[in-house]
Short mmCIF file of C-alpha atoms in Angstrom, two decimals:
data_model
loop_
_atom_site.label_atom_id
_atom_site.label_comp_id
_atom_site.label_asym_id
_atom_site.label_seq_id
_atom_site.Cartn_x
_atom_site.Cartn_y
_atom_site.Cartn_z
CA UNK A 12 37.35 -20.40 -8.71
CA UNK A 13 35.49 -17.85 -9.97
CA UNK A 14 37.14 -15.90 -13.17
CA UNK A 15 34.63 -13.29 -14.10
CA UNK A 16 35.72 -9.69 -14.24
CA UNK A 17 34.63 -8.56 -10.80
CA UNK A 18 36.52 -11.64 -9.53
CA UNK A 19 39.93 -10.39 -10.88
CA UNK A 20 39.23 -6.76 -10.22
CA UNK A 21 39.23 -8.23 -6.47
CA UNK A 22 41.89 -10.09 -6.66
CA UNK A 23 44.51 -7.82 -8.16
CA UNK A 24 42.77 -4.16 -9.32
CA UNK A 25 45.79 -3.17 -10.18
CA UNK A 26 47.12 -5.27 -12.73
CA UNK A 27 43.38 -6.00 -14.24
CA UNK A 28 43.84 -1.64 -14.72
CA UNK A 29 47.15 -2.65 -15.97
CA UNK A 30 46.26 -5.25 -18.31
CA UNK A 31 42.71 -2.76 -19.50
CA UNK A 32 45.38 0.15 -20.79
CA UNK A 33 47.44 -2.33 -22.80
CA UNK A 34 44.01 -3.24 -24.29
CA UNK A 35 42.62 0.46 -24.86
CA UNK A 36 46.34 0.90 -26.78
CA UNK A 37 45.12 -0.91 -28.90
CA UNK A 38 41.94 0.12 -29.54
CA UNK A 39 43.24 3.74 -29.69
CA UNK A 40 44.84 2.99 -33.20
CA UNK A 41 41.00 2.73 -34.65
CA UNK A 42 40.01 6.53 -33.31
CA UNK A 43 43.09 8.35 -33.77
CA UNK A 44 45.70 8.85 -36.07
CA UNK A 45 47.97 10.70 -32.80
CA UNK A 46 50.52 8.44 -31.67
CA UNK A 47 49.77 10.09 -28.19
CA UNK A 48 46.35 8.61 -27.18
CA UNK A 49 47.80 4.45 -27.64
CA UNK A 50 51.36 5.96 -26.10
CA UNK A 51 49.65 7.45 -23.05
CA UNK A 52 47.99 3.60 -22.51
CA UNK A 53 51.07 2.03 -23.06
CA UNK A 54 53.13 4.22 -20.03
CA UNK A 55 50.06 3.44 -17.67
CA UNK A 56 50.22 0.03 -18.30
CA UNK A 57 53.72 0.09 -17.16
CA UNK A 58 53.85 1.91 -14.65
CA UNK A 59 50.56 0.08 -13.06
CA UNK A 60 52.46 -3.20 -14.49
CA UNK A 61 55.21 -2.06 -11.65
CA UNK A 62 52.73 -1.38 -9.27
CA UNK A 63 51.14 -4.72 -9.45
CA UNK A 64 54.43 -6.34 -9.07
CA UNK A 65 53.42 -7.57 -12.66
CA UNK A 66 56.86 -6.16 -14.14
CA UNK A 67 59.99 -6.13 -12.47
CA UNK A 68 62.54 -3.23 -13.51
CA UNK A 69 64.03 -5.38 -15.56
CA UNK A 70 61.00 -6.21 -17.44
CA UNK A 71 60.15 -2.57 -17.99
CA UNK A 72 64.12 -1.92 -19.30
CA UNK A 73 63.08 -4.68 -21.67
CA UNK A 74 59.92 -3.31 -23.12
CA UNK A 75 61.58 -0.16 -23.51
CA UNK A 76 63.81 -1.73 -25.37
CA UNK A 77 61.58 -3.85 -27.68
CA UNK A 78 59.87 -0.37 -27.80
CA UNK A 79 62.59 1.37 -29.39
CA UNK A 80 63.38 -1.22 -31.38
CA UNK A 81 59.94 -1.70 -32.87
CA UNK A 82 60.30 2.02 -33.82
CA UNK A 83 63.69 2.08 -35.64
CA UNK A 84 61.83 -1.52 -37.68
CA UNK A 85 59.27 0.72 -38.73
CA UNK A 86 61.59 3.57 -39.98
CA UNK A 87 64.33 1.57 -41.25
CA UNK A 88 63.84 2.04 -44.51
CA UNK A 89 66.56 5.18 -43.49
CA UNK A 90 69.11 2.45 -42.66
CA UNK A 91 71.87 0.38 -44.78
CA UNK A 92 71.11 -3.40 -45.93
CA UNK A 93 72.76 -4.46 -42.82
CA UNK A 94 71.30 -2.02 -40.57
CA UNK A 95 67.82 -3.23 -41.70
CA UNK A 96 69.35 -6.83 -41.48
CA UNK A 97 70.28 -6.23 -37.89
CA UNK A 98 66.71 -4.73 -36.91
CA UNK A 99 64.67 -7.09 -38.18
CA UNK A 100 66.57 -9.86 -36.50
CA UNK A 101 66.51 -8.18 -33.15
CA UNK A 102 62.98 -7.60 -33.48
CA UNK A 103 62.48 -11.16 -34.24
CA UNK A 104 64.63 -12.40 -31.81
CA UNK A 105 62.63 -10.19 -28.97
CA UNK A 106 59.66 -11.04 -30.38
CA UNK A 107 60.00 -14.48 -30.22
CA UNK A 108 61.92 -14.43 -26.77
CA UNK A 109 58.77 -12.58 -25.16
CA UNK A 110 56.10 -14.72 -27.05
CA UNK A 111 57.90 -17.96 -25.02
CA UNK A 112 58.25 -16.11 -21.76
CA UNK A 113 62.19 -16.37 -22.15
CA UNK A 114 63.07 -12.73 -20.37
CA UNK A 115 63.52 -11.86 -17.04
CA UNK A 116 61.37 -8.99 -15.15
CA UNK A 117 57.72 -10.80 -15.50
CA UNK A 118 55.52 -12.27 -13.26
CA UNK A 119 52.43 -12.98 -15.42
CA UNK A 120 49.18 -13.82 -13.66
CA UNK A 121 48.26 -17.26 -13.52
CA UNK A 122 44.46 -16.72 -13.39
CA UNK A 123 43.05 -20.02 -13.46
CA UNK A 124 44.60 -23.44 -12.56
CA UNK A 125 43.53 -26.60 -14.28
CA UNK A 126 39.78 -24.79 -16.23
CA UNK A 127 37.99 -27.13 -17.67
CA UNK A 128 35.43 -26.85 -20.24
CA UNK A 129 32.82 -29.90 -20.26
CA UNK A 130 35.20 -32.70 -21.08
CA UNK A 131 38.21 -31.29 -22.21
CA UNK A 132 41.29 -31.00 -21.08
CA UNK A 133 42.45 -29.28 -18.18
CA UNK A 134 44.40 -26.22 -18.78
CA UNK A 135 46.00 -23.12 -17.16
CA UNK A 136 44.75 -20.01 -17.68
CA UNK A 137 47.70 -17.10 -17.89
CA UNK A 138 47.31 -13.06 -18.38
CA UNK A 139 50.35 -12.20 -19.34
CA UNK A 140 52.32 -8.85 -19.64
CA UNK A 141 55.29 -9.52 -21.85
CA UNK A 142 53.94 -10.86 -25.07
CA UNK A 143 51.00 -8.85 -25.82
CA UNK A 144 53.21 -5.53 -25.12
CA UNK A 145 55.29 -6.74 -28.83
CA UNK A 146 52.02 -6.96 -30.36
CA UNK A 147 50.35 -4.40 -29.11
CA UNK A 148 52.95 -1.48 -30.16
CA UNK A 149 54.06 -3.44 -33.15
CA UNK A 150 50.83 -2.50 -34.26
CA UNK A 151 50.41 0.70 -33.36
CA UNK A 152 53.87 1.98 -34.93
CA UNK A 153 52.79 0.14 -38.11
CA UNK A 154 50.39 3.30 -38.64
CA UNK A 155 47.79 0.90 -40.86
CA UNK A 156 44.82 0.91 -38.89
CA UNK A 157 41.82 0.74 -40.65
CA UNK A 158 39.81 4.14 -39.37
CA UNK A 159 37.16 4.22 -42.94
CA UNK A 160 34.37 2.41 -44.31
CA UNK A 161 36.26 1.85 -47.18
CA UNK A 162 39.42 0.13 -45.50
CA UNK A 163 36.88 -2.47 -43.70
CA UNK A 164 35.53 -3.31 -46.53
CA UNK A 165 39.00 -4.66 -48.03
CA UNK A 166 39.69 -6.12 -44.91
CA UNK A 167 36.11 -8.01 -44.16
CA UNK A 168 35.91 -9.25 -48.06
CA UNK A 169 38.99 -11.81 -47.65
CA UNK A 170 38.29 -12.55 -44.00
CA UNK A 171 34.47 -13.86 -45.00
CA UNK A 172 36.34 -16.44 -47.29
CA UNK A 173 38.71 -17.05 -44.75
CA UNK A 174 37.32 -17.91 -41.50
CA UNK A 175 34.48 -20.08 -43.03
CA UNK A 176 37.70 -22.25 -45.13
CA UNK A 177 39.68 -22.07 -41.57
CA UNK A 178 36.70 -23.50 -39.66
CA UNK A 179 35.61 -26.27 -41.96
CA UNK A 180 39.54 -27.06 -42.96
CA UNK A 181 40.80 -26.80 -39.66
CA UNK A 182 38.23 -27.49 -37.39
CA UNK A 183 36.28 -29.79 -39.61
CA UNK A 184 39.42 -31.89 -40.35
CA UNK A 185 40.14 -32.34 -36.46
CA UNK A 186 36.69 -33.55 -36.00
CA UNK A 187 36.59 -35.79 -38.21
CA UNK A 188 40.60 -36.87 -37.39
CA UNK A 189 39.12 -37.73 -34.10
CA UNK A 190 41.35 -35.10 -32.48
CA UNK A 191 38.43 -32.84 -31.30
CA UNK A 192 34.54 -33.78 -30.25
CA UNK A 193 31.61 -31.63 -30.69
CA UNK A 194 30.57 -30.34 -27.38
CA UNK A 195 28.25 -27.17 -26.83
CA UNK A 196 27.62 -25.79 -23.58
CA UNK A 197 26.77 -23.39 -21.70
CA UNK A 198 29.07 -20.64 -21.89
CA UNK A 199 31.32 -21.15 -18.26
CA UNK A 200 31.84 -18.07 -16.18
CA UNK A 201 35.48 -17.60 -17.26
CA UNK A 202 34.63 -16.91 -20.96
CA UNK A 203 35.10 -13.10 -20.81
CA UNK A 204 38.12 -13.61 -19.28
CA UNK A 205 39.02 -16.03 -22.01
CA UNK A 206 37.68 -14.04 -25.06
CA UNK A 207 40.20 -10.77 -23.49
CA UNK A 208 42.83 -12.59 -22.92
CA UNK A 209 43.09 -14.47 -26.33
CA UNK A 210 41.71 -11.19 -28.35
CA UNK A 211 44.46 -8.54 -26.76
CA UNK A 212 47.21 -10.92 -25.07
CA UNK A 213 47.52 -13.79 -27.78
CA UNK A 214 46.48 -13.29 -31.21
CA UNK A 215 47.68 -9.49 -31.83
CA UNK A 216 50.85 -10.40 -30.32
CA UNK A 217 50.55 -13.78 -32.44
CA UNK A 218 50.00 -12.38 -35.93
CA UNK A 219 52.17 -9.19 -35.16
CA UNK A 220 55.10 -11.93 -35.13
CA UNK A 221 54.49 -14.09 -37.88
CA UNK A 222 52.54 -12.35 -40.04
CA UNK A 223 53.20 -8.84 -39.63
CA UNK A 224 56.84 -9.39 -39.28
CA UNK A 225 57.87 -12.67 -40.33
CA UNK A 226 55.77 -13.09 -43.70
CA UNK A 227 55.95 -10.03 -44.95
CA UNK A 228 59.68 -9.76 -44.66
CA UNK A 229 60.30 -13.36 -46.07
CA UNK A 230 57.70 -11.77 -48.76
CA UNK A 231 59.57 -9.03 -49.40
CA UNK A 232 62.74 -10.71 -50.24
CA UNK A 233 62.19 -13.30 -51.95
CA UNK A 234 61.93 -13.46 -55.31
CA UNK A 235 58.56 -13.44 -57.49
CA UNK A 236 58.68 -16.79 -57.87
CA UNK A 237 59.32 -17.99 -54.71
CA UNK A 238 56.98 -16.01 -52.35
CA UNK A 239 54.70 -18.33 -52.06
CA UNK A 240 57.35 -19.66 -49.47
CA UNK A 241 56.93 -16.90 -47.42
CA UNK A 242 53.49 -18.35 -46.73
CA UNK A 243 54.49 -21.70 -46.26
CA UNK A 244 57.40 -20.65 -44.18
CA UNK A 245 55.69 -18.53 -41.97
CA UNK A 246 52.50 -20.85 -40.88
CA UNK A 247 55.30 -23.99 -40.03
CA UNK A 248 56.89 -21.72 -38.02
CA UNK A 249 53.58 -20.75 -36.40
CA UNK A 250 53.09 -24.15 -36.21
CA UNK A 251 56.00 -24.90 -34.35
CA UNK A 252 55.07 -22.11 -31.54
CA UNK A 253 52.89 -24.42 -30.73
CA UNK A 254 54.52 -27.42 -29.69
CA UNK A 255 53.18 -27.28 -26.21
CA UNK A 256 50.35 -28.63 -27.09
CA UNK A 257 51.96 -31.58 -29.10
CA UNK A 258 52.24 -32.92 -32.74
CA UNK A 259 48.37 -32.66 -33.40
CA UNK A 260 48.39 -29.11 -31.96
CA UNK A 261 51.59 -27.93 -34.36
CA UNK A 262 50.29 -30.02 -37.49
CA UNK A 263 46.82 -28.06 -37.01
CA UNK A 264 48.36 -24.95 -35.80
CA UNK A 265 50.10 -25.44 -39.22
CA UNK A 266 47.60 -25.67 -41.32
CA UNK A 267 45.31 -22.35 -39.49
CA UNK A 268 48.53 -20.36 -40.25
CA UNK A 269 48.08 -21.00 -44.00
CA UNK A 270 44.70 -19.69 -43.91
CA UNK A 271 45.80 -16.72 -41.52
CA UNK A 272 48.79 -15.88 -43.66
CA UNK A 273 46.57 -16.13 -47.30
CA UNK A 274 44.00 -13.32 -45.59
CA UNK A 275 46.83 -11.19 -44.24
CA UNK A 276 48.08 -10.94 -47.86
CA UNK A 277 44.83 -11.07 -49.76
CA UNK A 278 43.80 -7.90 -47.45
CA UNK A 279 46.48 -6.19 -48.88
CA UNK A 280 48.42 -7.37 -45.94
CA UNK A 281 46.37 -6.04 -43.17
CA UNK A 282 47.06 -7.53 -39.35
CA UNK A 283 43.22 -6.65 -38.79
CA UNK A 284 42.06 -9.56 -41.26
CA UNK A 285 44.21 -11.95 -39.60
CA UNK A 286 43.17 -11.31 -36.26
CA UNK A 287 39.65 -11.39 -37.15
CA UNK A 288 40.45 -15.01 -38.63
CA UNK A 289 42.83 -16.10 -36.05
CA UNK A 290 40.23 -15.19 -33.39
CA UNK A 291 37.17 -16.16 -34.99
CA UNK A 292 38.60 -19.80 -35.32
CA UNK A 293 39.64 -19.94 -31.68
CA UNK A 294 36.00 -18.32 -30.31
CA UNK A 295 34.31 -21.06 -32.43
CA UNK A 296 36.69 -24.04 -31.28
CA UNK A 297 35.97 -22.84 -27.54
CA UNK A 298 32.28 -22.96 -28.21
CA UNK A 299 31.72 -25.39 -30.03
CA UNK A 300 34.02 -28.07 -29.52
CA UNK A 301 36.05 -30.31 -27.09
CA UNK A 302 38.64 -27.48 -25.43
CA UNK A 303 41.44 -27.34 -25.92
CA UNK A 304 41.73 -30.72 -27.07
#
């Protein structure tokens, strides 16, 4: 099966439209500071969502929700203790519940059935319209995104330290664990369709979770001398997200998390330098190495 772009736009126009307004959400949050440009993306992707038969009415009742619900997170600082308790628990709870495909109202796209990639591992290849929506406008109603030279530059310092420590540490120690091979190919004709859907559908929605929500409120509550767990805390439960993929997938999903989670707060906790990282370390597995195992 073929899974280049002109392929899919075949197959199902609408929800690759769908799917390309999610996407230019996100990239709206670099040009403009007007919450109306990302907004605007997010209602087309809906309703074209619909349209496709992507998301069922009660899949767009729950995105409205998480919607919402995002917003009051971000403006809770309005709220009492347990008001901000009960927000940030929701929002985790959601934000989990979409990340594991958990709610009703979906019918994500199941591009690609059993890819392979030299000698890997067969795997299935999803676009999916419930968890990158969380990440998407989690980031967007954040406000943070870097839009000046000088913001990139605190971002990129941390990240160059980073990615480099995440690919020897984390790619390095699977090598030489046994648990990956080297194996560089030529680039198969699904790769664009790979690089999308792990850039805008995965790792935003990823890091929004655990970094930009998780981390930085076990950060923010715990004391001094103890948030150092907030770190620790957050990359085992990234870890855990994992699990599909078995113990050496959670133990090395584990220890990437660490390195995401030390950029995120170096950058002056920034989502943008853990993306970078988080990406970067997936683009270099795929390319270099036995995938995804």
């Amino acid at each position: 099966m073929s899974l280049g772009l002109n392929a899919l736009l075949v197959e199902d126009s609408t929800a690759t439209k769908a799917l390309f307004f999610l996407a230019l959400a996100f990239v709206f949050c670099f040009l403009s500071r007007k919450h109306f440009y990302w907004f605007t993306c997010i209602c087309l992707f809906l309703a074209l969502g619909v349209m496709a038969s992507r998301i069922m009415w009660p899949g767009v009742l729950i995105l409205s929700i998480t919607g919402g619900l995002l917003a009051v997170y971000h403006l809770k600082i309005n709220l009492p203790m347990w008001g901000r308790l009960a927000v940030t628990l929701l929002a985790l709870g959601i934000g989990a519940a979409l990340s594991l495909h958990l709610l009703p109202g979906f019918d994500n796209w199941h591009v690609g059935r059993d890819v392979i990639k030299g000698s890997g591992r067969p795997f299935q290849l999803y676009l999916n319209f419930d968890k990158p929506f969380f990440g998407v406008v989690f980031f967007a109603l954040a406000g943070q995104a870097a839009r000046s030279q000088k913001s990139w530059k605190v971002i990129l310092k941390p990240v160059f330290i980073a990615l480099p420590g995440a690919l020897i540490a984390v790619l390095g120690g699977a090598f030489t664990l046994g648990w990956l091979n080297l194996e560089v190919i030529s680039p198969p004709d699904w790769i664009g369709v790979w690089v999308f859907k792990n850039l805008f559908l995965t790792v935003i929605a990823e890091e929004a979770l655990f970094r930009g929500l998780i981390q930085k409120e076990l950060h923010q509550y715990l004391p001094s001398k103890w948030k150092w767990l907030a770190l620790v805390m957050a990359s085992f439960l990234f870890g855990l997200a994992h699990f599909g993929g078995g113990t050496r997938y959670v133990l090395a999903a584990t220890f990437a998390g660490l390195f995401y989670g030390w950029v995120w707060q170096r950058a002056g906790q920034r989502l943008e330098a853990s993306i970078l990282t988080h990406f970067g370390l997936n683009l270099t597995h795929l390319l270099l190495f036995t995938y995804p195992q």
